[in-house]
Amino acid sequence: MLPNGQNQNPDIASDGYIDLEGVENTRRLAAHQAYLIALGIPEDATRNVDHIGINAQNTEAFEHLIERYRVAGEKVGIYDRGDRHVAVVWRGAGQCRVELFEPRAGQPAAVGFIHYAFIWPDWKAREAELHDKATVTRIAELNGNPLAFLATPDGYEAEIVSRPISFEA
């Protein structure tokens, strides 16, 4: 269901829309949590979901999806990252945020779901252990927040963050 109660149609799915409360998304989250627990990541960290990352098909889809998620959200922030925009939708207490990515100029995007981000404050001190247990696709930092991206068995990624993501410096 869409946030406003309408049924999802194929056009919005091709834009990159993810039904956040849908069966597929719920199953994906449970599978990612189970995978991380099997790696030895603390169970409480796997329950502490910061956000879901979603790629829009193009700039027009990005703008349409902002409006669709805004219906269910409390607040939307749009951040210029230089090569693209990122929209963050705060959905209210107890619900993970949505990070919606506009495609980078001139680059095709993997449309739709890209990752879940889990808050594990102590991960950086155990980075070597993380490399031993999983395929770490990249390590990054955003405004002093260390990030790790782990390949998941379903071909996506799980993002590990030390604290909630903030695009504001």
Short mmCIF file of C-alpha atoms in Angstrom, two decimals, residues 26-156:
data_model
loop_
_atom_site.label_atom_id
_atom_site.label_comp_id
_atom_site.label_asym_id
_atom_site.label_seq_id
_atom_site.Cartn_x
_atom_site.Cartn_y
_atom_site.Cartn_z
CA THR A 26 9.60 -6.77 5.85
CA ARG A 27 11.12 -10.07 4.70
CA ARG A 28 14.24 -8.33 3.42
CA LEU A 29 14.78 -6.52 6.73
CA ALA A 30 14.39 -9.77 8.72
CA ALA A 31 16.86 -11.54 6.40
CA HIS A 32 19.44 -8.76 6.77
CA GLN A 33 19.04 -8.78 10.55
CA ALA A 34 19.49 -12.57 10.70
CA TYR A 35 22.57 -12.37 8.47
CA LEU A 36 24.20 -9.71 10.66
CA ILE A 37 23.46 -11.68 13.83
CA ALA A 38 25.04 -14.75 12.22
CA LEU A 39 28.17 -12.64 11.59
CA GLY A 40 28.37 -11.87 15.30
CA ILE A 41 27.02 -8.33 15.19
CA PRO A 42 25.17 -7.67 18.46
CA GLU A 43 21.46 -8.35 18.19
CA ASP A 44 20.56 -4.97 19.68
CA ALA A 45 22.49 -3.27 16.85
CA THR A 46 20.46 -5.19 14.26
CA ARG A 47 17.23 -3.96 15.85
CA ASN A 48 18.46 -0.36 15.76
CA VAL A 49 17.68 0.53 12.13
CA ASP A 50 18.71 4.06 11.18
CA HIS A 51 17.33 4.18 7.65
CA ILE A 52 16.46 2.40 4.44
CA GLY A 53 18.34 3.58 1.35
CA ILE A 54 16.42 3.80 -1.92
CA ASN A 55 17.58 4.88 -5.39
CA ALA A 56 15.19 6.75 -7.64
CA GLN A 57 15.23 5.95 -11.36
CA ASN A 58 15.88 9.54 -12.43
CA THR A 59 15.47 13.13 -11.22
CA GLU A 60 11.78 13.24 -12.12
CA ALA A 61 11.16 9.99 -10.22
CA PHE A 62 13.19 11.37 -7.29
CA GLU A 63 10.85 14.37 -7.11
CA HIS A 64 7.71 12.20 -7.36
CA LEU A 65 8.96 9.80 -4.69
CA ILE A 66 9.72 12.65 -2.31
CA GLU A 67 6.07 13.61 -2.50
CA ARG A 68 4.87 10.01 -2.01
CA TYR A 69 7.05 9.47 1.07
CA ARG A 70 6.26 12.95 2.38
CA VAL A 71 2.62 11.86 2.82
CA ALA A 72 3.67 9.31 5.45
CA GLY A 73 6.52 11.36 6.89
CA GLU A 74 6.77 14.08 9.45
CA LYS A 75 9.59 16.04 7.84
CA VAL A 76 11.65 15.94 4.65
CA GLY A 77 15.13 17.36 4.23
CA ILE A 78 16.78 17.61 0.82
CA TYR A 79 20.57 17.82 0.70
CA ASP A 80 22.76 18.77 -2.24
CA ARG A 81 25.72 16.37 -2.29
CA GLY A 82 27.36 18.00 -5.32
CA ASP A 83 26.85 15.14 -7.77
CA ARG A 84 23.26 14.41 -6.71
CA HIS A 85 20.58 15.17 -4.14
CA VAL A 86 19.58 13.06 -1.17
CA ALA A 87 16.18 13.38 0.50
CA VAL A 88 15.74 12.23 4.08
CA VAL A 89 12.20 11.50 5.26
CA TRP A 90 11.66 11.33 9.01
CA ARG A 91 8.70 8.99 9.47
CA GLY A 92 7.99 9.37 13.17
CA ALA A 93 8.82 7.53 16.37
CA GLY A 94 9.66 3.88 16.03
CA GLN A 95 10.01 3.95 12.24
CA CYS A 96 13.24 4.04 10.29
CA ARG A 97 13.95 7.03 8.11
CA VAL A 98 14.03 6.90 4.33
CA GLU A 99 17.13 8.07 2.46
CA LEU A 100 16.09 8.62 -1.13
CA PHE A 101 18.93 9.09 -3.61
CA GLU A 102 18.75 10.92 -6.90
CA PRO A 103 20.94 9.15 -9.50
CA ARG A 104 24.38 10.64 -10.08
CA ALA A 105 24.52 12.64 -13.30
CA GLY A 106 25.35 10.41 -16.24
CA GLN A 107 25.37 7.18 -14.24
CA PRO A 108 22.69 4.52 -14.28
CA ALA A 109 21.28 3.72 -10.84
CA ALA A 110 20.31 0.40 -9.33
CA VAL A 111 16.68 1.43 -8.93
CA GLY A 112 14.82 0.74 -5.68
CA PHE A 113 16.20 -0.78 -2.50
CA ILE A 114 19.94 -0.41 -1.92
CA HIS A 115 20.53 -0.95 1.80
CA TYR A 116 19.38 -0.90 5.38
CA ALA A 117 21.57 1.04 7.80
CA PHE A 118 22.03 -0.28 11.33
CA ILE A 119 23.44 1.70 14.25
CA TRP A 120 26.32 -0.07 15.99
CA PRO A 121 28.29 2.54 17.98
CA ASP A 122 31.28 0.25 18.64
CA TRP A 123 31.81 -1.16 15.14
CA LYS A 124 34.86 0.96 14.26
CA ALA A 125 36.88 -0.50 17.16
CA ARG A 126 36.06 -3.95 15.76
CA GLU A 127 36.66 -3.12 12.09
CA ALA A 128 39.35 -5.79 11.59
CA GLU A 129 36.99 -8.41 13.00
CA LEU A 130 34.27 -7.19 10.65
CA HIS A 131 36.61 -7.62 7.65
CA ASP A 132 37.32 -11.20 8.82
CA LYS A 133 33.62 -12.11 9.02
CA ALA A 134 32.05 -10.40 6.00
CA THR A 135 32.75 -8.89 2.62
CA VAL A 136 33.21 -5.22 3.38
CA THR A 137 32.51 -3.45 0.10
CA ARG A 138 33.69 -0.06 1.35
CA ILE A 139 34.46 2.06 4.39
CA ALA A 140 33.50 5.72 4.41
CA GLU A 141 32.84 8.64 6.69
CA LEU A 142 30.04 11.20 6.66
CA ASN A 143 30.45 14.25 8.90
CA GLY A 144 32.65 12.34 11.34
CA ASN A 145 30.41 9.27 11.37
CA PRO A 146 32.33 6.13 10.32
CA LEU A 147 30.36 3.90 7.91
CA ALA A 148 30.90 0.34 6.74
CA PHE A 149 29.05 -1.31 3.87
CA LEU A 150 28.75 -5.10 3.99
CA ALA A 151 27.69 -7.30 1.08
CA THR A 152 24.58 -9.32 1.94
CA PRO A 153 23.67 -12.75 0.53
CA ASP A 154 20.79 -11.26 -1.48
CA GLY A 155 23.15 -9.05 -3.51
CA TYR A 156 22.51 -5.81 -1.66
#
